Short mmCIF file of C-alpha atoms in Angstrom, two decimals:
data_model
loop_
_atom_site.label_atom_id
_atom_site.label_comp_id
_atom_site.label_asym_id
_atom_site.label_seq_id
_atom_site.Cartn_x
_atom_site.Cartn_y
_atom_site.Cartn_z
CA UNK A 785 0.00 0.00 0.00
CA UNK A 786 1.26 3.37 -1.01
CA UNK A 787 0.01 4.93 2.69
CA UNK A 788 2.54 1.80 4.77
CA UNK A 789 4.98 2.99 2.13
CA UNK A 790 5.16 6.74 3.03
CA UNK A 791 5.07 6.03 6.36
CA UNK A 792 7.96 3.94 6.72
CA UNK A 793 10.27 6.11 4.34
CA UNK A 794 9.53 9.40 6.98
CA UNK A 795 12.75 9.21 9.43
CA UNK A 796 12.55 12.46 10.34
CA UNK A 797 16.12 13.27 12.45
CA UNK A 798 15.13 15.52 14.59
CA UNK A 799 18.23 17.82 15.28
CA UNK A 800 17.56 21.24 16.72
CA UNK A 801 19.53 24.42 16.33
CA UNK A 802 19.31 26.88 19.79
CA UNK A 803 20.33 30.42 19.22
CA UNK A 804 20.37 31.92 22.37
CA UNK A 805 23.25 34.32 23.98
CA UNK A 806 22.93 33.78 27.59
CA UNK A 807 24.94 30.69 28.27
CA UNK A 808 22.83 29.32 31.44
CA UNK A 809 19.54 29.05 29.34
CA UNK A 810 21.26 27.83 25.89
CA UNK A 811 23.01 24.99 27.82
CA UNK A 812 19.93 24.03 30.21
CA UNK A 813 18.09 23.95 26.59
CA UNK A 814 20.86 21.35 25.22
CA UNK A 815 20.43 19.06 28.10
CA UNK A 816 16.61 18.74 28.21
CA UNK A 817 16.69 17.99 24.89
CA UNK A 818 19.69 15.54 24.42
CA UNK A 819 17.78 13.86 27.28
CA UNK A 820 14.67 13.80 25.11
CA UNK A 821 16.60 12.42 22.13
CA UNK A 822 17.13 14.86 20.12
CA UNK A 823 20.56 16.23 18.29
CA UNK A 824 21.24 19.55 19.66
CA UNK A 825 23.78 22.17 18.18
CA UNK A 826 24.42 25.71 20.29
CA UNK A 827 24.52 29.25 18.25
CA UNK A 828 25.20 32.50 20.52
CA UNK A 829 25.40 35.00 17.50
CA UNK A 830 22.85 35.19 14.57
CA UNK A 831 26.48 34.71 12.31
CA UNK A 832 27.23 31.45 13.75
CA UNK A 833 23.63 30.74 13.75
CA UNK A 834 23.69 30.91 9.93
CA UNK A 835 27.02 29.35 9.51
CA UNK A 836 25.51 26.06 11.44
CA UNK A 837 22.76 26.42 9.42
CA UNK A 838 24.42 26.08 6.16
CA UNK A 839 26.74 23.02 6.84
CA UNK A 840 24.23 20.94 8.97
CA UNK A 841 20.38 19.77 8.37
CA UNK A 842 18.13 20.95 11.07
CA UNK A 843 14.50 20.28 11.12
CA UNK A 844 14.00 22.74 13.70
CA UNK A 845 15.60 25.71 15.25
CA UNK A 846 14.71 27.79 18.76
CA UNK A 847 15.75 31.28 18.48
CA UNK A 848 15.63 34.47 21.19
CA UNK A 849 14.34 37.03 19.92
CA UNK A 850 16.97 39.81 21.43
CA UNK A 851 20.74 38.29 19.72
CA UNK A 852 24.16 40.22 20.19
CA UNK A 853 24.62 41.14 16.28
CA UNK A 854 21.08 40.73 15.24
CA UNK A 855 17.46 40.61 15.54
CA UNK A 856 15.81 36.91 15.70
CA UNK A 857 13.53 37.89 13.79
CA UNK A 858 15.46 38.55 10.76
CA UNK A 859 17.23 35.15 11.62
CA UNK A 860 14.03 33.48 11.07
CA UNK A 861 14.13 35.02 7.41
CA UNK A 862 17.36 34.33 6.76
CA UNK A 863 17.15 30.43 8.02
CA UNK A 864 13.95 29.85 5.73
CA UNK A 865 15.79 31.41 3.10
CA UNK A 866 18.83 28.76 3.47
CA UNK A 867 16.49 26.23 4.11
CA UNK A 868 12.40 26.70 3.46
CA UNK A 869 11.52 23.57 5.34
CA UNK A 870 13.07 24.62 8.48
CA UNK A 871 10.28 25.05 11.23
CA UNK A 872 11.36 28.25 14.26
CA UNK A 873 10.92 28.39 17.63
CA UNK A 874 10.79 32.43 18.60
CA UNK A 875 12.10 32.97 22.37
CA UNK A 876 10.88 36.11 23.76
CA UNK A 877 11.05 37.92 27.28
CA UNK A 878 7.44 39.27 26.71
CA UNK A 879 5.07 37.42 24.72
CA UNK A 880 3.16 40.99 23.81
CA UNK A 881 0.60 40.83 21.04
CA UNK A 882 3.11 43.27 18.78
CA UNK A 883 6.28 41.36 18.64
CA UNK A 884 4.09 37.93 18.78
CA UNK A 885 2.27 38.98 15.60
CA UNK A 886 5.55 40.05 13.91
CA UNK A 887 6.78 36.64 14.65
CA UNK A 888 4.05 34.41 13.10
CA UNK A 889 4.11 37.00 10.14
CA UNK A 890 7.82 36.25 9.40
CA UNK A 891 6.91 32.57 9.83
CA UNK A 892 7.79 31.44 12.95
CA UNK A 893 5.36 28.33 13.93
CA UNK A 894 5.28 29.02 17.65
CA UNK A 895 7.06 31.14 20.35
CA UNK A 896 7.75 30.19 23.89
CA UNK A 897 8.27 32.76 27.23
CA UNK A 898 10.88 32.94 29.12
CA UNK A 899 12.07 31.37 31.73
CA UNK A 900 11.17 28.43 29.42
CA UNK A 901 9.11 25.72 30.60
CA UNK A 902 10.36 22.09 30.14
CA UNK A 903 6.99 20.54 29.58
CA UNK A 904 5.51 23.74 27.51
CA UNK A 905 8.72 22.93 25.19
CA UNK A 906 8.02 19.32 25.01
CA UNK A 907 5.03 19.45 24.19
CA UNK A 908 5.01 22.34 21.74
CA UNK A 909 7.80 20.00 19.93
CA UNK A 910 5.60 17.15 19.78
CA UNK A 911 3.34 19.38 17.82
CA UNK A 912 5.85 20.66 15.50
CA UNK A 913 7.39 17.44 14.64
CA UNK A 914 3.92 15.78 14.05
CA UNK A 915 3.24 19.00 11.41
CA UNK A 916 6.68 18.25 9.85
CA UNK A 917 5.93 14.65 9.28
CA UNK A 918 2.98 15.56 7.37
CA UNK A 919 4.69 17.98 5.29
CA UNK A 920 7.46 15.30 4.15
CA UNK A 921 4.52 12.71 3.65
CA UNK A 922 3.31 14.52 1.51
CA UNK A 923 6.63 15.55 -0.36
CA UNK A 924 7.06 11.47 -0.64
CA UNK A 925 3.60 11.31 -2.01
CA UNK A 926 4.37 13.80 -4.86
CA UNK A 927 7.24 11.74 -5.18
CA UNK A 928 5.36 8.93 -5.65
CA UNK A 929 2.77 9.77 -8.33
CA UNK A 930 5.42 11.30 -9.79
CA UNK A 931 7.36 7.66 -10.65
CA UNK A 932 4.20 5.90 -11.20
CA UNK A 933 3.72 4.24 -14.38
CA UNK A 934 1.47 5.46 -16.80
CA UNK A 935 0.50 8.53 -14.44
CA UNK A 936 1.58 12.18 -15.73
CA UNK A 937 1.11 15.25 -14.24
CA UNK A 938 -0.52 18.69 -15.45
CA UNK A 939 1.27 20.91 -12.89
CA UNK A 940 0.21 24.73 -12.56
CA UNK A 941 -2.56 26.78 -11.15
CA UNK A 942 -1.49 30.13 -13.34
CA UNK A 943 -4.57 31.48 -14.83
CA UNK A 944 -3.58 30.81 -18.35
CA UNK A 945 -3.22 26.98 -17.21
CA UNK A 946 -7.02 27.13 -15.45
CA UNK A 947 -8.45 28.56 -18.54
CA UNK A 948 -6.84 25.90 -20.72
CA UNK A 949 -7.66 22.87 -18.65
CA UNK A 950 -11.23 24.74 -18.28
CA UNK A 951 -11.00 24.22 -22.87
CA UNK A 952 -9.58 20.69 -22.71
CA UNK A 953 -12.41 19.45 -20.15
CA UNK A 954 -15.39 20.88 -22.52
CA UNK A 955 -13.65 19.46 -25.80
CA UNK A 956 -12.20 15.90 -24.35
CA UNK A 957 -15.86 15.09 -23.41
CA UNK A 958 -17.04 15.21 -27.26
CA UNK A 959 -15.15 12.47 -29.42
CA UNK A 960 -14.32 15.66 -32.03
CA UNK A 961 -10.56 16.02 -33.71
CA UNK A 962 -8.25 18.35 -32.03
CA UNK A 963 -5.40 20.39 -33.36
CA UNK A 964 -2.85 21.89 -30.40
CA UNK A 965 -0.54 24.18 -31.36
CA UNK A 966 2.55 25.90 -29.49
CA UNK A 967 5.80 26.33 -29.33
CA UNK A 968 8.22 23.49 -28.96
CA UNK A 969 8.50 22.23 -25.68
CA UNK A 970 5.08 23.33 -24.17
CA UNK A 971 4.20 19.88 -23.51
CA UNK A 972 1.44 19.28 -26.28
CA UNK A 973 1.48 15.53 -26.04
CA UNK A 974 1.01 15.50 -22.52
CA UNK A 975 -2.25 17.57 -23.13
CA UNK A 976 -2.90 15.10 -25.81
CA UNK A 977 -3.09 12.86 -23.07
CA UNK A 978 -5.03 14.63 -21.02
CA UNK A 979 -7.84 14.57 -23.34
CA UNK A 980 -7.77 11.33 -24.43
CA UNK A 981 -7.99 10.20 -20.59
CA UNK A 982 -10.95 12.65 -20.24
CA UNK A 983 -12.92 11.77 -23.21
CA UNK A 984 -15.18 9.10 -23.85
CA UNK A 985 -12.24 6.66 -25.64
CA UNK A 986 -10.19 7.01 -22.35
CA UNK A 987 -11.02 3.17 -21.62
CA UNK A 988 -9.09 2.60 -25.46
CA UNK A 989 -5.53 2.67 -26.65
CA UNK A 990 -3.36 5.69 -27.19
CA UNK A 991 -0.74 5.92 -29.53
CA UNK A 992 1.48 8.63 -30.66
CA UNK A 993 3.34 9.05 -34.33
CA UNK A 994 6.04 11.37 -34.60
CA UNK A 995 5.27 12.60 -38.16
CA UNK A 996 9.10 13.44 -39.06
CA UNK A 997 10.04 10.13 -39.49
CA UNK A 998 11.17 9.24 -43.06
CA UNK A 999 11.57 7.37 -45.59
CA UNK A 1000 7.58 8.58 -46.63
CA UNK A 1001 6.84 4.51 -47.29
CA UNK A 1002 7.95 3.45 -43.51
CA UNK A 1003 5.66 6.73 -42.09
CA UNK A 1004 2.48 5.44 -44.28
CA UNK A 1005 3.52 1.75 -42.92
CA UNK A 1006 3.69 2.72 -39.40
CA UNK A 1007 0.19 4.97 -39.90
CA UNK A 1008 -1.98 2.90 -41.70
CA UNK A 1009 0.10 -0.57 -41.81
CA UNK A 1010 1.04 -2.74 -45.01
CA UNK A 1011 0.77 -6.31 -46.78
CA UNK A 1012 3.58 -8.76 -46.35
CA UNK A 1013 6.33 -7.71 -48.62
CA UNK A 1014 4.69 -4.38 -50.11
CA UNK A 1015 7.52 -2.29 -49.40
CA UNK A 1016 11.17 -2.24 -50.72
CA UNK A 1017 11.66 -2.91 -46.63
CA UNK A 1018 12.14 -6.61 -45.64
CA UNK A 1019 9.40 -7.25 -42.86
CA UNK A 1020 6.46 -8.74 -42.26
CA UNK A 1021 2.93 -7.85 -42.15
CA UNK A 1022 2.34 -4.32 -40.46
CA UNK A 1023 -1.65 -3.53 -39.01
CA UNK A 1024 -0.53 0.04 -38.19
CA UNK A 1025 -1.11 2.56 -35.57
CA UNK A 1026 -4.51 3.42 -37.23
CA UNK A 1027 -5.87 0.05 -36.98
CA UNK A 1028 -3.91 -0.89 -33.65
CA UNK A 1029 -5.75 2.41 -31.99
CA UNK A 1030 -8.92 1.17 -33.02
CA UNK A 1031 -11.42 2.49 -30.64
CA UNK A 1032 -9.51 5.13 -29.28
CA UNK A 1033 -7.30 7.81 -30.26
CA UNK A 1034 -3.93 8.01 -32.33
CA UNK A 1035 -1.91 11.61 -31.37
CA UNK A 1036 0.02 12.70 -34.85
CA UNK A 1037 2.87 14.82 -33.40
CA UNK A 1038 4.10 17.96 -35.59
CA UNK A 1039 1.66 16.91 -38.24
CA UNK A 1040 3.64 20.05 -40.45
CA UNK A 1041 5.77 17.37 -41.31
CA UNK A 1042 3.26 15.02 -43.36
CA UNK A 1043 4.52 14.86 -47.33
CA UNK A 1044 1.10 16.16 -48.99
CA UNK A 1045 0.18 12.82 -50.63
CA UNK A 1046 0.36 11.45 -46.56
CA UNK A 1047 -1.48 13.47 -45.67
CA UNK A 1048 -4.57 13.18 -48.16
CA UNK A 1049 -4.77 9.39 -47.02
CA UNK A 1050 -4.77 11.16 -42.98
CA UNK A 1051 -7.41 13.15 -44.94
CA UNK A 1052 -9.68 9.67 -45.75
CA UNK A 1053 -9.34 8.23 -42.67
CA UNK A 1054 -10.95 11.21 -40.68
CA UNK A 1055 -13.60 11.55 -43.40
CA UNK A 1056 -14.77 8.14 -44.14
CA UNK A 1057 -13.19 6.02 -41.15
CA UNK A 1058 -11.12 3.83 -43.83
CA UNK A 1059 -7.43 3.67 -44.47
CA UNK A 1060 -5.61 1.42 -47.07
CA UNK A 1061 -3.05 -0.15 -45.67
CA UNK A 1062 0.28 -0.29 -48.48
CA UNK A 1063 0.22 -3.03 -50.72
CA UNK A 1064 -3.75 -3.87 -50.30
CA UNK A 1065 -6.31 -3.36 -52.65
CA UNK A 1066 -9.04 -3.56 -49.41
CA UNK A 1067 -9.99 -0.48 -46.88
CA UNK A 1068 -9.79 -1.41 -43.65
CA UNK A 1069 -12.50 0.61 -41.17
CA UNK A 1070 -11.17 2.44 -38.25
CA UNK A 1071 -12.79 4.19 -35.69
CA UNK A 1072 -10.18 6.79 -34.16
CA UNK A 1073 -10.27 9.86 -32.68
CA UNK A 1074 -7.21 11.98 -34.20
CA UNK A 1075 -5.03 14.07 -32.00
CA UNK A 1076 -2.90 16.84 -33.62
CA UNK A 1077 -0.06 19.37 -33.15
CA UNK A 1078 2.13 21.40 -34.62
CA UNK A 1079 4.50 24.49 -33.82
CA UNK A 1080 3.96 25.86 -37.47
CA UNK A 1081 1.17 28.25 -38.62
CA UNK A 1082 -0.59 25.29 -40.89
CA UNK A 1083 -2.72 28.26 -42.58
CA UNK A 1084 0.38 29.61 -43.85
CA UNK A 1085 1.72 26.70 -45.02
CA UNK A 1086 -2.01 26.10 -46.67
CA UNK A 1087 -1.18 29.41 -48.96
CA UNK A 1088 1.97 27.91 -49.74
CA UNK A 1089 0.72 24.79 -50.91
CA UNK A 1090 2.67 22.96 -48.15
CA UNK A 1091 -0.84 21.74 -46.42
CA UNK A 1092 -3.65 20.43 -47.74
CA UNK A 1093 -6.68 22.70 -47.49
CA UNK A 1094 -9.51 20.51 -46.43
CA UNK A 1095 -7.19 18.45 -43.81
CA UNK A 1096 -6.73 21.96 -42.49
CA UNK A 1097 -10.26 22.93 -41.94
CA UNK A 1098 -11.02 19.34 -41.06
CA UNK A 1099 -8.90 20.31 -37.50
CA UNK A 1100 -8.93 23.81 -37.38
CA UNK A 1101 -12.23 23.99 -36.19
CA UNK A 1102 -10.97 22.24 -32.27
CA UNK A 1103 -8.04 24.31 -32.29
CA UNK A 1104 -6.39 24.50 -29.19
CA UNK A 1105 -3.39 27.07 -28.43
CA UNK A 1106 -0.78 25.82 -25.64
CA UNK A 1107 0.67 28.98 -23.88
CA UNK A 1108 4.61 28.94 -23.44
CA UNK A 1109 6.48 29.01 -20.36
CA UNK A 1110 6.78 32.63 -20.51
CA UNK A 1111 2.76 33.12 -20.55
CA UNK A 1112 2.10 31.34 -17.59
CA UNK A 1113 5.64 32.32 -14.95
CA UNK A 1114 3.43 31.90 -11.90
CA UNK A 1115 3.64 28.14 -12.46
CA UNK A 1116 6.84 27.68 -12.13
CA UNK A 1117 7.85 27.18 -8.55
CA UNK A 1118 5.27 24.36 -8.90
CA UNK A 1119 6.78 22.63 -12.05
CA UNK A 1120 10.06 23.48 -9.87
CA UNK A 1121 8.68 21.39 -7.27
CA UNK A 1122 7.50 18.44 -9.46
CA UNK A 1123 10.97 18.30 -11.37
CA UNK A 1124 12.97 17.75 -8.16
CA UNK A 1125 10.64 15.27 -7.19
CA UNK A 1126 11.06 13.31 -10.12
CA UNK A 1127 14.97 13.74 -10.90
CA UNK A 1128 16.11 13.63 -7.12
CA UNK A 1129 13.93 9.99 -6.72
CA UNK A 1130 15.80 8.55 -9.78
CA UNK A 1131 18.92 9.89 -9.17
CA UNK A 1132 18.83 8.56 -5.16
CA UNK A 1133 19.50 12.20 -4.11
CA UNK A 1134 17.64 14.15 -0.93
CA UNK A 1135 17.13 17.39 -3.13
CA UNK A 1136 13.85 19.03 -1.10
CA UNK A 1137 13.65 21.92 -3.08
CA UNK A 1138 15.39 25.44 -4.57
CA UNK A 1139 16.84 28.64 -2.47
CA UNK A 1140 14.46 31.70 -2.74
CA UNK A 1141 17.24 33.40 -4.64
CA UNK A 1142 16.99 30.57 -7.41
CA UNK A 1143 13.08 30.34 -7.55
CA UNK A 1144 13.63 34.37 -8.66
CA UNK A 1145 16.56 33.31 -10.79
CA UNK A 1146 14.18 30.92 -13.21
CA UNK A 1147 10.83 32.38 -12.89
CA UNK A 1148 12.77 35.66 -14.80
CA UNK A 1149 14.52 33.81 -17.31
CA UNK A 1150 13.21 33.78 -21.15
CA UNK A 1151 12.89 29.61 -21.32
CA UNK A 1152 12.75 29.40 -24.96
CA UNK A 1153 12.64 25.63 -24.62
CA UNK A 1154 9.50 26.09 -22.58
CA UNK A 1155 8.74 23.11 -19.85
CA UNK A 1156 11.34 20.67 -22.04
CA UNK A 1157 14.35 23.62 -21.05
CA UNK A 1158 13.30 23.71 -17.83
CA UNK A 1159 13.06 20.00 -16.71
CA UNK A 1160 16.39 19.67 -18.43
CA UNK A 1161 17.48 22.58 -16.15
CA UNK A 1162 16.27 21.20 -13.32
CA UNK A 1163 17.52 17.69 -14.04
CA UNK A 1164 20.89 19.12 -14.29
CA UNK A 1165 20.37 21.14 -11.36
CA UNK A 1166 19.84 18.17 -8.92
CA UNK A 1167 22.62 16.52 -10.38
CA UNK A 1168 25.30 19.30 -9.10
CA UNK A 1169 23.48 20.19 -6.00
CA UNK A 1170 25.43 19.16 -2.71
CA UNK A 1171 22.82 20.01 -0.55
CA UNK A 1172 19.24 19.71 0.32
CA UNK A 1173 18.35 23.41 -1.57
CA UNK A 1174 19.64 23.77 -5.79
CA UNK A 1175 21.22 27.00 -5.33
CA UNK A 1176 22.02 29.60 -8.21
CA UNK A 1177 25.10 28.19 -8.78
CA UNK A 1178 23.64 24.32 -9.79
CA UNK A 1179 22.00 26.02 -12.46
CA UNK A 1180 23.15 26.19 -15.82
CA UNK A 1181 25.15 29.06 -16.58
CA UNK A 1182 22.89 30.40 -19.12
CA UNK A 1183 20.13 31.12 -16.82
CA UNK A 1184 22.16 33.32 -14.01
CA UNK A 1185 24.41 35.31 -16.24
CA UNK A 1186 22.27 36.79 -18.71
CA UNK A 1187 20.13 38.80 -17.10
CA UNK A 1188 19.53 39.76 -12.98
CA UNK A 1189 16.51 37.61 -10.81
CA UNK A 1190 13.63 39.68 -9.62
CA UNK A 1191 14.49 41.83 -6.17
CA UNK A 1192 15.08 40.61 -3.07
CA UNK A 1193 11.91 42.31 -1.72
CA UNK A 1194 8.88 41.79 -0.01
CA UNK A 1195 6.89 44.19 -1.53
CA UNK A 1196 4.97 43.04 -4.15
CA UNK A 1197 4.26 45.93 -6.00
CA UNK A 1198 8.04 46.65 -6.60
CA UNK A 1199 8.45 42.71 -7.63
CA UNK A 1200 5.84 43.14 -10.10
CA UNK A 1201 7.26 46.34 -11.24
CA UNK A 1202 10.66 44.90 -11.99
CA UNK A 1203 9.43 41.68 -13.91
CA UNK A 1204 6.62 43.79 -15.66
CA UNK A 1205 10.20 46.26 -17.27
CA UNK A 1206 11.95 42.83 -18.01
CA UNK A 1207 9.31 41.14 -20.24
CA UNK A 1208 8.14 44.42 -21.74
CA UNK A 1209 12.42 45.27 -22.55
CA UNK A 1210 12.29 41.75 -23.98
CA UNK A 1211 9.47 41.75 -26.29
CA UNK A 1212 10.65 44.85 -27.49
CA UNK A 1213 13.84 43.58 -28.29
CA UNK A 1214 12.34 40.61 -29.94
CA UNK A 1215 9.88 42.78 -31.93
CA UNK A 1216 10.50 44.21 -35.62
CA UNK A 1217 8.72 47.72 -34.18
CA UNK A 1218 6.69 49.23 -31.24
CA UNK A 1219 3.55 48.08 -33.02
CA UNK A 1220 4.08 44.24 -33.41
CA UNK A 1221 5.16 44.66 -29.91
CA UNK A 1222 2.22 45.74 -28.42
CA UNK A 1223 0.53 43.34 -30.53
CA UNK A 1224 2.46 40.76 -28.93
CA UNK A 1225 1.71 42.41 -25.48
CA UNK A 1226 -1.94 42.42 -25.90
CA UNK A 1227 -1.92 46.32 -25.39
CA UNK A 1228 -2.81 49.51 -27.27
CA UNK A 1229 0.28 51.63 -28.86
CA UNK A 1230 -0.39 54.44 -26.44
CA UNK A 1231 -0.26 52.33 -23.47
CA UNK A 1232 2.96 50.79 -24.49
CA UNK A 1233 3.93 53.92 -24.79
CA UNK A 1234 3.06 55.11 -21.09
CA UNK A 1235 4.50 52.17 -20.24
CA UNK A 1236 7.99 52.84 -21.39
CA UNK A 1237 7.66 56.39 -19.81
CA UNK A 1238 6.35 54.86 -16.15
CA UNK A 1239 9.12 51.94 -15.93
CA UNK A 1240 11.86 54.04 -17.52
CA UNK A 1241 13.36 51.85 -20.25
CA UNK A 1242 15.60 52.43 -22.61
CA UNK A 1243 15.36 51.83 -25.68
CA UNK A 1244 18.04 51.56 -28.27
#
């Protein structure tokens, strides 16, 4: 069972970092806890505090409030920021509403009075470490669905991703064609996916074609299967993905690529159910729903005579337009997430997640690979990290030299402010004019214009 499974892989150590300056309390502290089994290291400054706190692995750290060099406060910050799973203690002379408040609002999960009681610690503990299990349970669990066979993952809550998944839930219900376009790397076939498991077929086969391969005779082979000995090919007998998907739904990837005479036989099949496998003088009846995609405008490419017209309007009309990376940036800490799961399970490593400082780092970069550049990243990423937290520095170069993360600031108006210049700089630089580019932005000429003015950016 996958619950027995979780939890016998949560060993939580249970080491403890005490910051405190005044010797008499900071050892008592120590003692009572060694003699409660946990492992107990002793900070008096917040510098050594953070120096601990980067060479060991604490699950928990009690902090006074008052330090020689610092405020405990800001040590709380600074110790999530090293390591976001950490849980804090605040110690405080006077438990009054103000600094308690300020406290649970920098993220401290409890506080305790001073002189400390024992049994108010203990049991305060208990509660802390019973919250921390569930948080790694369910960090395992992730883990889990994330390895499991034939399971794959949709990950996002941006609101370009809800209004997608809102599309694909209305059109996987029908048994219609679909056509997904994007850019490379937006994850189309896992959307194909998602609609085939959400559509009436779901119980059926899918099977995808990558519509590059070549020679042409092999492709039509492989699509709509061949008589013994039709092709110039030694091999046997071929039924083909059309016939093999019968019932349920065959996904055609970068269908741009189909030789025109291919693609008038793709063009049979969706009108009258049929195909003809090579070498055969006898239709064989299919019943398939036919997934799509392509990164190329396929209405160009129907001016050009590159794609046949009626295939074109034949998927056109369920049309559905996978955003990249850049168009939906508040899912990435969550893809983040997912992509340590996975790579830190199969490579045996106890990756947890990224610094603060690197979440900033790759929600600003341009990730013209899309999802594909980023899992890539990330799989790299885990690979060179020597610690619990991918730091700036496991990254690939690329994507920490180019350009500067957001601020290191709470306020979210300035955050916004400095990621709204970036992408508008960008697209500018990308653009052929000011007009394509607030085309591209989704904005009227004059208010690119004000927008320039307001964020100060220079143009070239």
């Amino acid at each position: 069972m996958l619950e027995n499974r979780i939890n016998s892989d949560v060993q939580l150590n249970k080491s403890i970092l005490i910051v405190e300056d005044e010797e008499v309390i900071r050892s008592s502290l120590a003692e009572f806890l060694t003699s409660e089994g946990y492992e107990t290291m002793q900070a008096s400054t917040v510098a050594k505090a953070l120096e601990l706190a980067r060479d060991r692995d604490f699950n928990v750290a009690i902090c006074d409030v008052q330090l020689p060099d610092g405020d405990g406060i800001e040590l709380l910050r600074r110790l999530q920021n090293i390591k976001p799973s950490i849980f804090v203690l605040i110690i405080t002379a006077y438990a009054t509403v103000e600094n308690t408040i300020s406290a649970f609002k920098a993220g401290a999960f409890d506080y305790l009075v001073k002189p400390v009681i024992f049994d108010d610690l203990s049991h305060k503990l208990n509660r802390l470490f019973e919250y921390q299990k569930i948080f790694y349970e369910n960090q395992i669990l992730r883990r889990e669905l994330a390895r499991s066979p034939g399971i794959e993952e949709i990950v996002g809550s941006s609101k370009a991703l809800q209004k997608l998944q809102s599309t694909i839930r209305k059109i996987a219900a029908t048994n219609s064609n679909v056509l997904l376009s994007g850019e490379s790397g937006t994850g189309k076939e896992l959307f194909a996916r998602s609609i085939h498991s959400n559509g009436p077929k779901r119980e059926q086969r899918f099977l995808a074609v990558n519509c590059g391969m070549r020679p042409i005779e092999l492709l039509e082979s492989q699509l709509f299967g061949s008589a013994a000995s039709s092709l110039q090919y030694p091999q046997a007998e071929q039924t083909g993905v059309f016939k093999n998907a019968d019932g349920g739904t065959v996904y055609l990837d970068e269908i741009s690529q189909l030789p025109l005479g291919t693609q008038g036989k793709l063009l049979r099949a969706i009108e009258y159910g049929e195909i003809l496998p090579l070498g055969s003088a006898e239709p064989v009846k299919v019943d398939v729903r036919l997934i799509a995609s392509t990164t190329q405008d396929l209405a160009e490419m129907v001016k050009t005579g590159e794609f046949e017209q009626d295939l074109f309007y034949r998927l056109d009309g369920m049309k559905i337009h996978i955003p990249a990376l850049r168009e939906r940036v508040d899912d990435i800490p969550e893809l983040v997430e997912y992509f340590i799961a996975k790579h830190s399970h199969k490579m045996g490593k106890r990756v947890t997640g990224a610094t603060s400082e690197t979440i900033r780092a790759l929600m600003s970069a341009e990730w013209k690979g899309n999802v594909r550049q980023l899992d890539n990243a990330i799989e790299r990423a885990v690979m060179m990290c020597d610690d619990t937290l991918i730091c700036l520095n496991d990254l690939p170069p690329e994507l920490h030299q180019n350009e500067p993360p957001l601020p290191d600031v709470d306020d979210l108006r300035l955050a916004l402010r400095h990621y709204e210049r970036m992408h508008i700089t960008r697209v500018l630089k990308d653009s052929t004019d000011k007009r394509e580019a607030a085309k591209r932005l989704k904005l009227g000429l004059s208010s690119l214009y004000r927008k320039i003015e307001e964020l100060d950016i220079e143009l070239d």
